[in-house]
Coordinates of C-alpha atoms (C1' of nucleotides) in Angstrom, one line a residue:
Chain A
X56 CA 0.0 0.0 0.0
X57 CA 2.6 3.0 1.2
X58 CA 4.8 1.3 -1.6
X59 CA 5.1 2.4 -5.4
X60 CA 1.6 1.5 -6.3
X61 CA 0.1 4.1 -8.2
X62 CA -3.7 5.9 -9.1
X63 CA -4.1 7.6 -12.7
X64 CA -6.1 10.1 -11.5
X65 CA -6.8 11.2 -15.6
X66 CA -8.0 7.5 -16.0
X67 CA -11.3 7.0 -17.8
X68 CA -11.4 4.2 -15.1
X69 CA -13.0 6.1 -11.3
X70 CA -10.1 6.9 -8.4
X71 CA -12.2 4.6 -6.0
X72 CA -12.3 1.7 -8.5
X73 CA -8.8 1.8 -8.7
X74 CA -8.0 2.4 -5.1
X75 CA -10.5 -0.3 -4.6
X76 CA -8.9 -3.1 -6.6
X77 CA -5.7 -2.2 -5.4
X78 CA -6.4 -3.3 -1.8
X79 CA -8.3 -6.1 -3.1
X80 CA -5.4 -7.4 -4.9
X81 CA -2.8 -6.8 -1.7
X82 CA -5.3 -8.8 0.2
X83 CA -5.6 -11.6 -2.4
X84 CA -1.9 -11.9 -2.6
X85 CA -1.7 -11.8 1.4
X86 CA 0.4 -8.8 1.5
X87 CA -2.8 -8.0 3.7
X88 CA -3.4 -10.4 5.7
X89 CA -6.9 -11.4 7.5
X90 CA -6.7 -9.5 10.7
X91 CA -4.3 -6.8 10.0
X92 CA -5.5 -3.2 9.3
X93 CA -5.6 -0.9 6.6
X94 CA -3.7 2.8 6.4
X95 CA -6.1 5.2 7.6
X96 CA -8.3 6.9 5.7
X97 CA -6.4 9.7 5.9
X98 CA -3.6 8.1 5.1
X99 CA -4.6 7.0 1.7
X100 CA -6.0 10.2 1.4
X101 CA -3.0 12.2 1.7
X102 CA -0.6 9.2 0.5
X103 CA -2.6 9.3 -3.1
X104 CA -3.4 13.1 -3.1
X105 CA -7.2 12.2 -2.9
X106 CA -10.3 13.3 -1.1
X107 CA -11.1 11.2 1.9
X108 CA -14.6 10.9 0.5
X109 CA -13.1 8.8 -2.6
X110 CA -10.8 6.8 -0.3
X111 CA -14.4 5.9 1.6
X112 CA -16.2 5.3 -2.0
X113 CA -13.0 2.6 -2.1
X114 CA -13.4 1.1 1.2
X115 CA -17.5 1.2 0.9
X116 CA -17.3 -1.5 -2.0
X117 CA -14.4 -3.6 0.3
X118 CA -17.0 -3.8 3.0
X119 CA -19.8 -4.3 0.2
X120 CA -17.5 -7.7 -1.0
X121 CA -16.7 -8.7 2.7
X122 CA -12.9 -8.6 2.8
X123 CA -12.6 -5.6 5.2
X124 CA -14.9 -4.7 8.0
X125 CA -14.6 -1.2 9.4
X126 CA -14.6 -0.5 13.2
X127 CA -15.3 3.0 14.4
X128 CA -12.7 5.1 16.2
X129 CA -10.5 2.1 15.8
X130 CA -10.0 1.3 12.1
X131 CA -10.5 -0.8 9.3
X132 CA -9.4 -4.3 9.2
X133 CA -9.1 -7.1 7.1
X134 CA -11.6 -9.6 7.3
X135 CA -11.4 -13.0 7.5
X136 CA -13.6 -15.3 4.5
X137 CA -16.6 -16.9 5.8
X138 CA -16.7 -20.1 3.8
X139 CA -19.2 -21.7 6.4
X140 CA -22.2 -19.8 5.1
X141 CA -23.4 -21.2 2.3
X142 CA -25.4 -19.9 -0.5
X143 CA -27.0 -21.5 -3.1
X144 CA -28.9 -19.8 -6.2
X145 CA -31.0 -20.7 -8.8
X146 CA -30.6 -18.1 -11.8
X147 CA -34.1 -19.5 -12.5
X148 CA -33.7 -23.3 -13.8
X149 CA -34.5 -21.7 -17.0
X150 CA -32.0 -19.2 -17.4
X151 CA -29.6 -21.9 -16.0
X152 CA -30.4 -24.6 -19.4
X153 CA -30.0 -21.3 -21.7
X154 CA -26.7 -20.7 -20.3
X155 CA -25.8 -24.5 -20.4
X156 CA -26.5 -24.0 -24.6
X157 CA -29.3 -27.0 -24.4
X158 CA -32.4 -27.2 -26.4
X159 CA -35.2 -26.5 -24.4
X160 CA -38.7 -26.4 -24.6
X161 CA -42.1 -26.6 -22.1
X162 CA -44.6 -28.5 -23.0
X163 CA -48.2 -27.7 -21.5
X164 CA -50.0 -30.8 -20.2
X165 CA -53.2 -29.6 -19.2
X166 CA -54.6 -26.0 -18.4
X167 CA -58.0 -25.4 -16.7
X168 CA -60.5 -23.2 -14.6
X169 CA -61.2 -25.0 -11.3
X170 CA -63.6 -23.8 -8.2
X171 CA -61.7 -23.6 -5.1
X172 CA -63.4 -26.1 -2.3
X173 CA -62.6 -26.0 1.2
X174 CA -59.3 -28.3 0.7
X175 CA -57.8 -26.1 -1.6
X176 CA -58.6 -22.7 -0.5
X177 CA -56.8 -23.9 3.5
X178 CA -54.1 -25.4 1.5
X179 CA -53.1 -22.2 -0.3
X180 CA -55.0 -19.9 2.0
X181 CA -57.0 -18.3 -0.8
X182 CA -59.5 -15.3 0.4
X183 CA -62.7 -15.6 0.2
X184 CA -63.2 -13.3 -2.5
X185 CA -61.4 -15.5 -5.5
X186 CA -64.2 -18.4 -6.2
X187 CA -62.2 -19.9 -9.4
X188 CA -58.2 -20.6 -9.8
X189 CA -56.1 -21.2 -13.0
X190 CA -54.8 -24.7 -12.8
X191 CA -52.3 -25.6 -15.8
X192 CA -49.1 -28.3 -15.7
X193 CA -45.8 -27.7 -17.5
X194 CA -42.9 -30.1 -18.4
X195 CA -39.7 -28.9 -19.5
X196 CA -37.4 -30.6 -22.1
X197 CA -34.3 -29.9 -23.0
X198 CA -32.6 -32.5 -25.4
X199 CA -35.8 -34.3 -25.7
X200 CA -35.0 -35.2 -22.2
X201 CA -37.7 -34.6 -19.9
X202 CA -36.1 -32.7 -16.5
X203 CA -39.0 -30.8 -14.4
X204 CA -42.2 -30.9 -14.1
X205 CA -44.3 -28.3 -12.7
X206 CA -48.2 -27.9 -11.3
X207 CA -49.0 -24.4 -11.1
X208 CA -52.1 -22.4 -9.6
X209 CA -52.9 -18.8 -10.0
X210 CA -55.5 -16.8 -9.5
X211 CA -58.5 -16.7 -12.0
X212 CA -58.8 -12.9 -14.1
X213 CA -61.5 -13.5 -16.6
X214 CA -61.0 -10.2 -18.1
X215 CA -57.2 -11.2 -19.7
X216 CA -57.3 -14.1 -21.9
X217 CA -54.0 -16.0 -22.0
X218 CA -52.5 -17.7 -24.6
X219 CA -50.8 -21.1 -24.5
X220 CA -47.4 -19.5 -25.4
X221 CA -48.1 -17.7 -21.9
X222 CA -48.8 -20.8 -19.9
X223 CA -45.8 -22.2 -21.8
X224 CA -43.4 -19.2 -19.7
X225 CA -41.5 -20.3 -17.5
X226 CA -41.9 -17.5 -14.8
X227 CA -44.9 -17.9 -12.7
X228 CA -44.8 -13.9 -11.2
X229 CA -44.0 -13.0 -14.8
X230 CA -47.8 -14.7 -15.7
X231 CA -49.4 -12.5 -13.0
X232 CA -48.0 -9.8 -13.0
X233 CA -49.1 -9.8 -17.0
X234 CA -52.1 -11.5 -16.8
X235 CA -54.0 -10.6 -13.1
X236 CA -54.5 -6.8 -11.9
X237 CA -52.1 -8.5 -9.2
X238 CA -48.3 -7.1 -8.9
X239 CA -46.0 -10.2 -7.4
X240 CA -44.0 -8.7 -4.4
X241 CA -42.6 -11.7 -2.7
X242 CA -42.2 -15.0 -3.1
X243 CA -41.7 -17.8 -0.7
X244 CA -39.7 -20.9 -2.0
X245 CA -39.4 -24.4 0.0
X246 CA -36.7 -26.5 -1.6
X247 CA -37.3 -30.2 -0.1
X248 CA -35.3 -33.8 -1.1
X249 CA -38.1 -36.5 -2.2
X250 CA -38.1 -39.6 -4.1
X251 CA -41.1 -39.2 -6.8
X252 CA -44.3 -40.6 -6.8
X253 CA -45.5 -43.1 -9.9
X254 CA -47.2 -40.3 -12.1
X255 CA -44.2 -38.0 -11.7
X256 CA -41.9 -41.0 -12.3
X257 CA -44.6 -41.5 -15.4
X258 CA -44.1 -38.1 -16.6
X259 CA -40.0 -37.4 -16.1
X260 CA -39.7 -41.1 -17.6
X261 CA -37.4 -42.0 -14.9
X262 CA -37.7 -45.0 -12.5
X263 CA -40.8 -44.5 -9.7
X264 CA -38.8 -43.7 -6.3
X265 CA -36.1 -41.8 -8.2
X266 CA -35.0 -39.0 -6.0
X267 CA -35.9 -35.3 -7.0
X268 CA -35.6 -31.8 -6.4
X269 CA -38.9 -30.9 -4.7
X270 CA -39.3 -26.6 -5.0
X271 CA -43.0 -25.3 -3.7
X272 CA -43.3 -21.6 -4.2
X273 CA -45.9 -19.2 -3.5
X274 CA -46.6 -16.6 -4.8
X275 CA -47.4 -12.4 -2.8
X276 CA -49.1 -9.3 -3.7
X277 CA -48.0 -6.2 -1.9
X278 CA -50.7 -7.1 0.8
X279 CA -49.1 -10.5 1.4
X280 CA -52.1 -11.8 -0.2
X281 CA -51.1 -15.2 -2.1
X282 CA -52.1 -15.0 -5.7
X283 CA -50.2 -17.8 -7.3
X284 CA -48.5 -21.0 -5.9
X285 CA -46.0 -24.1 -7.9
X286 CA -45.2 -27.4 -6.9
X287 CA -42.4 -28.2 -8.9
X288 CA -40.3 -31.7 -9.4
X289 CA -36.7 -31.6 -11.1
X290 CA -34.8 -34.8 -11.6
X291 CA -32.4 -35.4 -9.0
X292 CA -29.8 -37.1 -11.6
X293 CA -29.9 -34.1 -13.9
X294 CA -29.6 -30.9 -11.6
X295 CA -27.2 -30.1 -8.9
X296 CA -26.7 -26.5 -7.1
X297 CA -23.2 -25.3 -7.1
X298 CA -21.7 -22.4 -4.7
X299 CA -18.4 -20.6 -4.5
X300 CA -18.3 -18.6 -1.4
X301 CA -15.4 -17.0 -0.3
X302 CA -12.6 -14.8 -1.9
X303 CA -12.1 -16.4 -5.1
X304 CA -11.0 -14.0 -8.6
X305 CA -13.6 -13.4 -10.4
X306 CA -11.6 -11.6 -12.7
Chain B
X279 CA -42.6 12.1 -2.1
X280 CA -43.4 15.5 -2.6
X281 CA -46.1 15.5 0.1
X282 CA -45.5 16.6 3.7
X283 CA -42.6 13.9 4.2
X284 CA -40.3 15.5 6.9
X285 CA -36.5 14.4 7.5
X286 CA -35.3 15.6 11.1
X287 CA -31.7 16.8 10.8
X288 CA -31.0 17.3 14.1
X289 CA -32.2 13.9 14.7
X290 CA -29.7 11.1 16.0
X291 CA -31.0 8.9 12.6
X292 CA -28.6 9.8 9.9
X293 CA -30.5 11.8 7.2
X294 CA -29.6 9.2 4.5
X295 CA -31.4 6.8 6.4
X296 CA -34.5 8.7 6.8
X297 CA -34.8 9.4 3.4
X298 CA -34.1 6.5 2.5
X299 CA -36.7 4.8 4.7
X300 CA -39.1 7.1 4.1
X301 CA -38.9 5.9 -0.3
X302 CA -38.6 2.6 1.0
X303 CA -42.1 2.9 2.5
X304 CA -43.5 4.6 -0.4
X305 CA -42.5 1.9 -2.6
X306 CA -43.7 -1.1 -0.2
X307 CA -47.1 1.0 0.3
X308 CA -47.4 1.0 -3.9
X309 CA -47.1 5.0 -4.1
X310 CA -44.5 4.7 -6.2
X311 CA -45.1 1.4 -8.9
X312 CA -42.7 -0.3 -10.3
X313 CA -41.5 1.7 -13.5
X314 CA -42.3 5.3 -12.2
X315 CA -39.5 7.2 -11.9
X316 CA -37.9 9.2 -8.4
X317 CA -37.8 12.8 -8.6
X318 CA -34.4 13.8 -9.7
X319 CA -31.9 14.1 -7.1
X320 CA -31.5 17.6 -7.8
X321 CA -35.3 17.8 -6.8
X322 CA -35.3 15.3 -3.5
X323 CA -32.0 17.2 -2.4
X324 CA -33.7 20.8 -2.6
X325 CA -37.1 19.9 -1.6
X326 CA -35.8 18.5 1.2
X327 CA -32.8 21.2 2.0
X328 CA -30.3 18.4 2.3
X329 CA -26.9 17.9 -0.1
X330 CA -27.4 16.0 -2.9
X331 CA -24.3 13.7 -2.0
X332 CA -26.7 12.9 0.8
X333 CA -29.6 12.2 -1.3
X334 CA -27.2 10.0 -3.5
X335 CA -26.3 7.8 -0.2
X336 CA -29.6 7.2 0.3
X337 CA -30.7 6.0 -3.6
X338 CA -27.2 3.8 -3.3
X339 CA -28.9 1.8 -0.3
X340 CA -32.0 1.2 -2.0
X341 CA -30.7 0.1 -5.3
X342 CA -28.6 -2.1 -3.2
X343 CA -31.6 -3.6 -1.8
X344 CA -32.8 -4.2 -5.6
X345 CA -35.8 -1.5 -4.8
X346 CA -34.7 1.0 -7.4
X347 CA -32.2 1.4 -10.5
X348 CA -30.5 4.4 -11.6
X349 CA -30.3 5.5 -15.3
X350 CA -27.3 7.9 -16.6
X351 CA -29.1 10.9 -18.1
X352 CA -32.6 9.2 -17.7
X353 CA -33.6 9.0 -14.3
X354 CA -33.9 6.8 -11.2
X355 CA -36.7 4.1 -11.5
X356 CA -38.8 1.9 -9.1
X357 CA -37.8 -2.1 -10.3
X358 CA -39.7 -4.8 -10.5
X359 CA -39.4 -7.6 -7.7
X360 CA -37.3 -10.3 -9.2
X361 CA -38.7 -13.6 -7.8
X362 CA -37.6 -15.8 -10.6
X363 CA -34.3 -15.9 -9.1
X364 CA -33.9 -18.0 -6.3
X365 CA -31.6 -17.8 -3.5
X366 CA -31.0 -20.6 -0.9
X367 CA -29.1 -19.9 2.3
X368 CA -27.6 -22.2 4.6
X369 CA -26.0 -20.6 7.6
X370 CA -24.1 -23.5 8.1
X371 CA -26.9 -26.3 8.9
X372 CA -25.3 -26.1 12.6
X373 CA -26.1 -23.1 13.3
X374 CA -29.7 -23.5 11.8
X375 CA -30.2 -26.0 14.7
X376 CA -29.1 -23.8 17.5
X377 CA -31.7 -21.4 16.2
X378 CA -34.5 -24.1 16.2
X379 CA -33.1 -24.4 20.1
X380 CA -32.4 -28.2 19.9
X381 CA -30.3 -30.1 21.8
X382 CA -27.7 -31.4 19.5
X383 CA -24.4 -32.8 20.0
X384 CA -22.0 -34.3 17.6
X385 CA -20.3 -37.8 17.6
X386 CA -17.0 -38.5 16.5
X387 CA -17.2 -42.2 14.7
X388 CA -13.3 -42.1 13.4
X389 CA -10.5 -40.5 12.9
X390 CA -7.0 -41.7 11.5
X391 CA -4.3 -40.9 9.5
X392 CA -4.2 -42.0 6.3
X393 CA -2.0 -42.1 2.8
X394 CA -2.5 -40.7 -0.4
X395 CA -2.7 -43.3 -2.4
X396 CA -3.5 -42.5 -6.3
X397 CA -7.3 -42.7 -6.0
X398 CA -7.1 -39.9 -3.7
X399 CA -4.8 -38.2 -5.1
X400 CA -6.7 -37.7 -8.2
X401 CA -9.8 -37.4 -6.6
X402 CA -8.9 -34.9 -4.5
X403 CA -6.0 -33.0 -6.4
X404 CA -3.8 -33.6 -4.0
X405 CA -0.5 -31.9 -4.8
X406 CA 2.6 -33.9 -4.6
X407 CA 3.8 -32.8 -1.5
X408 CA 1.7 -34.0 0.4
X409 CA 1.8 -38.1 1.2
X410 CA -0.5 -38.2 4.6
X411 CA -4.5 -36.9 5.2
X412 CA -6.6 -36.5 8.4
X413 CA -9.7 -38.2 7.6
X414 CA -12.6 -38.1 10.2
X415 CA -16.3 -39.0 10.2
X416 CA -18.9 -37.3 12.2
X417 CA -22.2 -37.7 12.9
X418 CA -24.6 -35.0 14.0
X419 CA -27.7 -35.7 16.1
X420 CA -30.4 -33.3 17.7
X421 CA -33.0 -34.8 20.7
X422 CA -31.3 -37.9 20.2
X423 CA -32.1 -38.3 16.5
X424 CA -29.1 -38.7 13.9
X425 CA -29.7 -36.0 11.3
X426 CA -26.4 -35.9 9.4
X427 CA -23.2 -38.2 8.2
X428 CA -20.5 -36.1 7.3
X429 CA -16.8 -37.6 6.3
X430 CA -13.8 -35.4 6.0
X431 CA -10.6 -35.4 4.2
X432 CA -7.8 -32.5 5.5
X433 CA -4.3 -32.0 4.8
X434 CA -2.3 -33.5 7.5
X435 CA -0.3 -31.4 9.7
X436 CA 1.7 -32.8 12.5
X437 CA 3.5 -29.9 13.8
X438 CA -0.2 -28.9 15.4
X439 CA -1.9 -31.6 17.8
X440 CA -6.0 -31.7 17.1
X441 CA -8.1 -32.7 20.0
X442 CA -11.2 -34.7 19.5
X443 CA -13.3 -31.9 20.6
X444 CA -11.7 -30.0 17.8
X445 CA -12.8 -32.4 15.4
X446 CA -16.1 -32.2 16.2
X447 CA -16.6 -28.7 15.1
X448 CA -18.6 -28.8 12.5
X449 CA -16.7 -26.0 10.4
X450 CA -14.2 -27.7 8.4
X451 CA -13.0 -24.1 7.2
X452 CA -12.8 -23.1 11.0
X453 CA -10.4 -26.5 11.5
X454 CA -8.3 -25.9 9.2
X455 CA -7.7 -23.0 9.9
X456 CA -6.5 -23.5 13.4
X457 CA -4.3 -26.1 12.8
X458 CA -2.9 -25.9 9.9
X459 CA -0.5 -23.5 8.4
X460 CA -3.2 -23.3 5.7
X461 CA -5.2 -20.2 5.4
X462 CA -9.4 -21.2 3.8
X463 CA -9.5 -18.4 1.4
X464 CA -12.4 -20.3 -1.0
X465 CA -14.8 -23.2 -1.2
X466 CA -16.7 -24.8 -3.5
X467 CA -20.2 -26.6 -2.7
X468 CA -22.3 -28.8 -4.2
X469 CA -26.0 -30.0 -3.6
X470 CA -27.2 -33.0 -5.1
X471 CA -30.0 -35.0 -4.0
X472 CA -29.9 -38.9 -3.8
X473 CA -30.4 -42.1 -2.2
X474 CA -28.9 -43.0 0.8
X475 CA -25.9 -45.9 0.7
X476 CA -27.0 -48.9 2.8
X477 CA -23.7 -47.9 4.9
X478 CA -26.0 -44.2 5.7
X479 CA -29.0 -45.6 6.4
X480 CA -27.8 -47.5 9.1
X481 CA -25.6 -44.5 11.1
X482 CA -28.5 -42.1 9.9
X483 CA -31.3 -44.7 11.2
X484 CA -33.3 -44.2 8.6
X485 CA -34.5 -46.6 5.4
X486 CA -32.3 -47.7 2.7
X487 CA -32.8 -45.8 0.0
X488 CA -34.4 -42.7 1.7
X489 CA -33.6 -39.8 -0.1
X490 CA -30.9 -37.3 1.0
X491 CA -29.6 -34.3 0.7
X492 CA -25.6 -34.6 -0.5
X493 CA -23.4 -31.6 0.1
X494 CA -19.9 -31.8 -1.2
X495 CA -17.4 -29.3 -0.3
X496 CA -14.2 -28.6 -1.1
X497 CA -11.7 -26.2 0.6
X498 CA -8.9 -24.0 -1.3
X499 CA -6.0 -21.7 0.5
X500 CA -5.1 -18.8 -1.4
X501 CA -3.5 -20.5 -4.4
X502 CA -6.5 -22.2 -5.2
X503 CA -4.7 -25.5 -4.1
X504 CA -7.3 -28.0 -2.4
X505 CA -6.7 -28.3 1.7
X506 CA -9.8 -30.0 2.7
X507 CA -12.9 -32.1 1.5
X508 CA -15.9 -33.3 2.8
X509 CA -19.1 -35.5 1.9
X510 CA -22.2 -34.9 4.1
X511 CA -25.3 -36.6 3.8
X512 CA -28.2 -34.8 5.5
X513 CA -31.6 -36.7 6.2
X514 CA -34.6 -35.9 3.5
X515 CA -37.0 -35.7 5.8
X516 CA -35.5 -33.4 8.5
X517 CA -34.2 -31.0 6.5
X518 CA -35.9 -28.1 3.7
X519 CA -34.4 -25.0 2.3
X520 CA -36.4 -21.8 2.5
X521 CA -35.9 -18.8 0.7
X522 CA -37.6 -15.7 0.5
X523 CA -37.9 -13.2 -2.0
X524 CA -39.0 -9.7 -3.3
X525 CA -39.8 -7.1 -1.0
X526 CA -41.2 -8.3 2.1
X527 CA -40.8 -6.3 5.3
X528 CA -38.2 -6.8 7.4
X529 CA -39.1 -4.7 10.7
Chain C
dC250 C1' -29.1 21.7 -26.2
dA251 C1' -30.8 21.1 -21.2
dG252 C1' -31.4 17.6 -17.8
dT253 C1' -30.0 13.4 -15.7
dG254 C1' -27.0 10.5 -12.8
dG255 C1' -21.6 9.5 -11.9
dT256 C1' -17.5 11.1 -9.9
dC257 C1' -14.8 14.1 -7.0
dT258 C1' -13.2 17.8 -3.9
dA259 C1' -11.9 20.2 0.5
dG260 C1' -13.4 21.1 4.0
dA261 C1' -16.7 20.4 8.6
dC262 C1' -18.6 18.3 12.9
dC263 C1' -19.6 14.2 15.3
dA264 C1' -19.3 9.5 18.0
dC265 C1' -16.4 6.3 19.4
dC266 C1' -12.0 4.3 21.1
dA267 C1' -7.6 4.0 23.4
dT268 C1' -4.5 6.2 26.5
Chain D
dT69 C1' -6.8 13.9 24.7
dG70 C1' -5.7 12.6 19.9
dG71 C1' -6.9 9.6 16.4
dT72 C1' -10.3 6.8 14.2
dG73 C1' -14.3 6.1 11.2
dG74 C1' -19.4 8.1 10.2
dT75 C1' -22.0 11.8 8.4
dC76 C1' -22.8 15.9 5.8
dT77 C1' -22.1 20.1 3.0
dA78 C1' -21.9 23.1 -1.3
dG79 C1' -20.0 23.2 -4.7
dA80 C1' -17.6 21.2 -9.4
dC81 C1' -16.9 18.7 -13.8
dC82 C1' -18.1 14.8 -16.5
dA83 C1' -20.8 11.2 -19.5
dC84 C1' -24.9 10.0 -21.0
dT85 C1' -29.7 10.7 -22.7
dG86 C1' -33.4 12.9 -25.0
dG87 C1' -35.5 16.3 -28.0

DNA sequence: CAGTGGTCTAGACCACCAT
DNA sequence: TGGTGGTCTAGACCACTGG
């Protein structure tokens, strides 16, 4: 840091980017080591010929990334990676066969108006005013390889007709917000381990009792109202979730 | 926005915080839909007699919370919830059982030394140097029910004794760091589902065949050269990932 | 061109920490 | 008490967008 690094301060590139990848690369290399502090802000300040308010800008996106925690009236130090979290993330499953270069495609297996009875309106906690729901079923391909299948409720808005292309979309709040005078808010996902039932096994054309992927979803308006709920089965031999956590180069 | 909204600046509440609650709230209460744009921050800045560095702090946190995003020479806009993406966390499954308030202990059912024989070392990418591993199985149990099988692999240090306590931490990051002179500066994770061995249903006291979850893990030091590994089986039927997304309320 | 957000400055005062 | 990070100001210039 107080060596000969420099700042191009007529760079297209910002000061703070600059300052900030240069820290990030001492701690990378372990010139900075987990623990130890960084110069004061001042220090960079005056040491680069920069304003103190850059210098934080810098420091700001360290924090942001985790590799430096800031303590106040004490200093800034270097943090140590937290590689026991973990976080998985599913680009939706979609996105994730796009970026995998497969042929895909959904098929729709069935698509209907059903009245809600007592079972399913304590199941999904439907209000009383919705009497009908939009019940469809989706499988996705990719390779002619059957990998997910997907029952999907929503509900019923007589006054936009849908098209099967629609049902066909992948993205359940995409349907509502396009198709219902609802606006999706929040979601809440339960991912579960299960070994699938005959008609799933049917459907996927894998063995019955294969295990699966098991996501439920449902779906809020602003009001934490639920207006739209998935049950949705992905082959266990065909999808894994992968996670790199820690300070690894992105670069 | 431009209502009778008041910021207190003698308050002990940073300004950028107010304000920045105070869209927040607009947003969540639908005031301002998804699409419509902020007033500039020329406008928020002299309506509200604050700096417009200020006002800036306060758009940075809520683009940062994925509320709004910022246009050069457009505008600021309200976004749209993106539920499609899903994010699963695990704060290390240990931890997630302290917070459920059970007792839980872990068991220690080996631990040995072992060589790298060339199975291993290809497995694992074990670099040449090293000839020995630690390898250790644990089991994890909660009100006297076995919900995990975990078996780990770690470079073998002999200059720095491990005590069987030790190796019943369930961080394997956390172990290695202690006692080895290897610093965890990255992991790499993978969920599967399957079926459990015959071997795992019987330490896990559960039916062969039941489905899992598998988490495999593997442990770099700042040259991206592998220091640890591990294999843990969780039980299907004790375990679910939730996730939720969008803009739910927090407070 | 005027208006927007993006960057940057050179100060200021404060709360917190160690001594 | 002196040094640290946290907040805030009142400007400035720039790059980008649209008409």
């Amino acid at each position: 840091m107080i060596q000969d690094a420099m700042i191009d301060k007529s760079s297209v590139i910002p000061i703070y980017y600059q300052l900030f990848k240069l820290i990030e690369d001492q701690i990378r290399r372990g010139e900075l080591k987990p623990g130890e502090s960084l110069p004061t802000e001042h220090e960079i300040s005056s040491r680069f010929e920069i304003s103190r308010m850059t210098v934080r800008r810098a420091i700001s996106e360290l924090v942001l990334a985790g590799m430096v925690y800031a303590q106040q009236g004490k200093g800034t130090f270097v943090a140590t990676p937290k590689l026991d979290n973990i976080v998985f993330e599913l680009n939706d499953f979609n996105q994730e066969i796009k970026q995998r270069g497969l042929n895909y495609k959904t098929t729709l297996l069935e698509a209907k108006i059903i009245r809600v009875d007592e079972e399913l309106r304590a199941k999904f906690q439907v209000s009383e005013e919705h009497k009908r729901l939009l019940y469809f079923r989706t499988v996705l391909s990719a390779e002619d390889e059957r990998l997910s299948y997907e029952v999907k409720y929503t509900i019923y808005s007589k006054s936009k007709p849908i098209l099967e292309s629609e049902l066909k979309d992948p993205s359940l709040p995409g349907l509502i917000a396009t198709h219902t005078e609802y606006v999706p808010m929040s979601a809440k996902k339960v991912l579960q381990v299960a070994t699938c039932t005959e008609e799933e096994a049917l459907i996927l054309g894998i063995a019955p009792s294969s295990p699966v992927f098991l996501i439920e979803q449902t779906i809020y308006d602003p009001d934490f109202k639920p207006v739209g709920w998935s049950k949705a089965v992905y082959r266990g031999d065909r999808y894994k979730l992968t996670s790199y956590d820690g300070w690894y180069k992105k670069d």
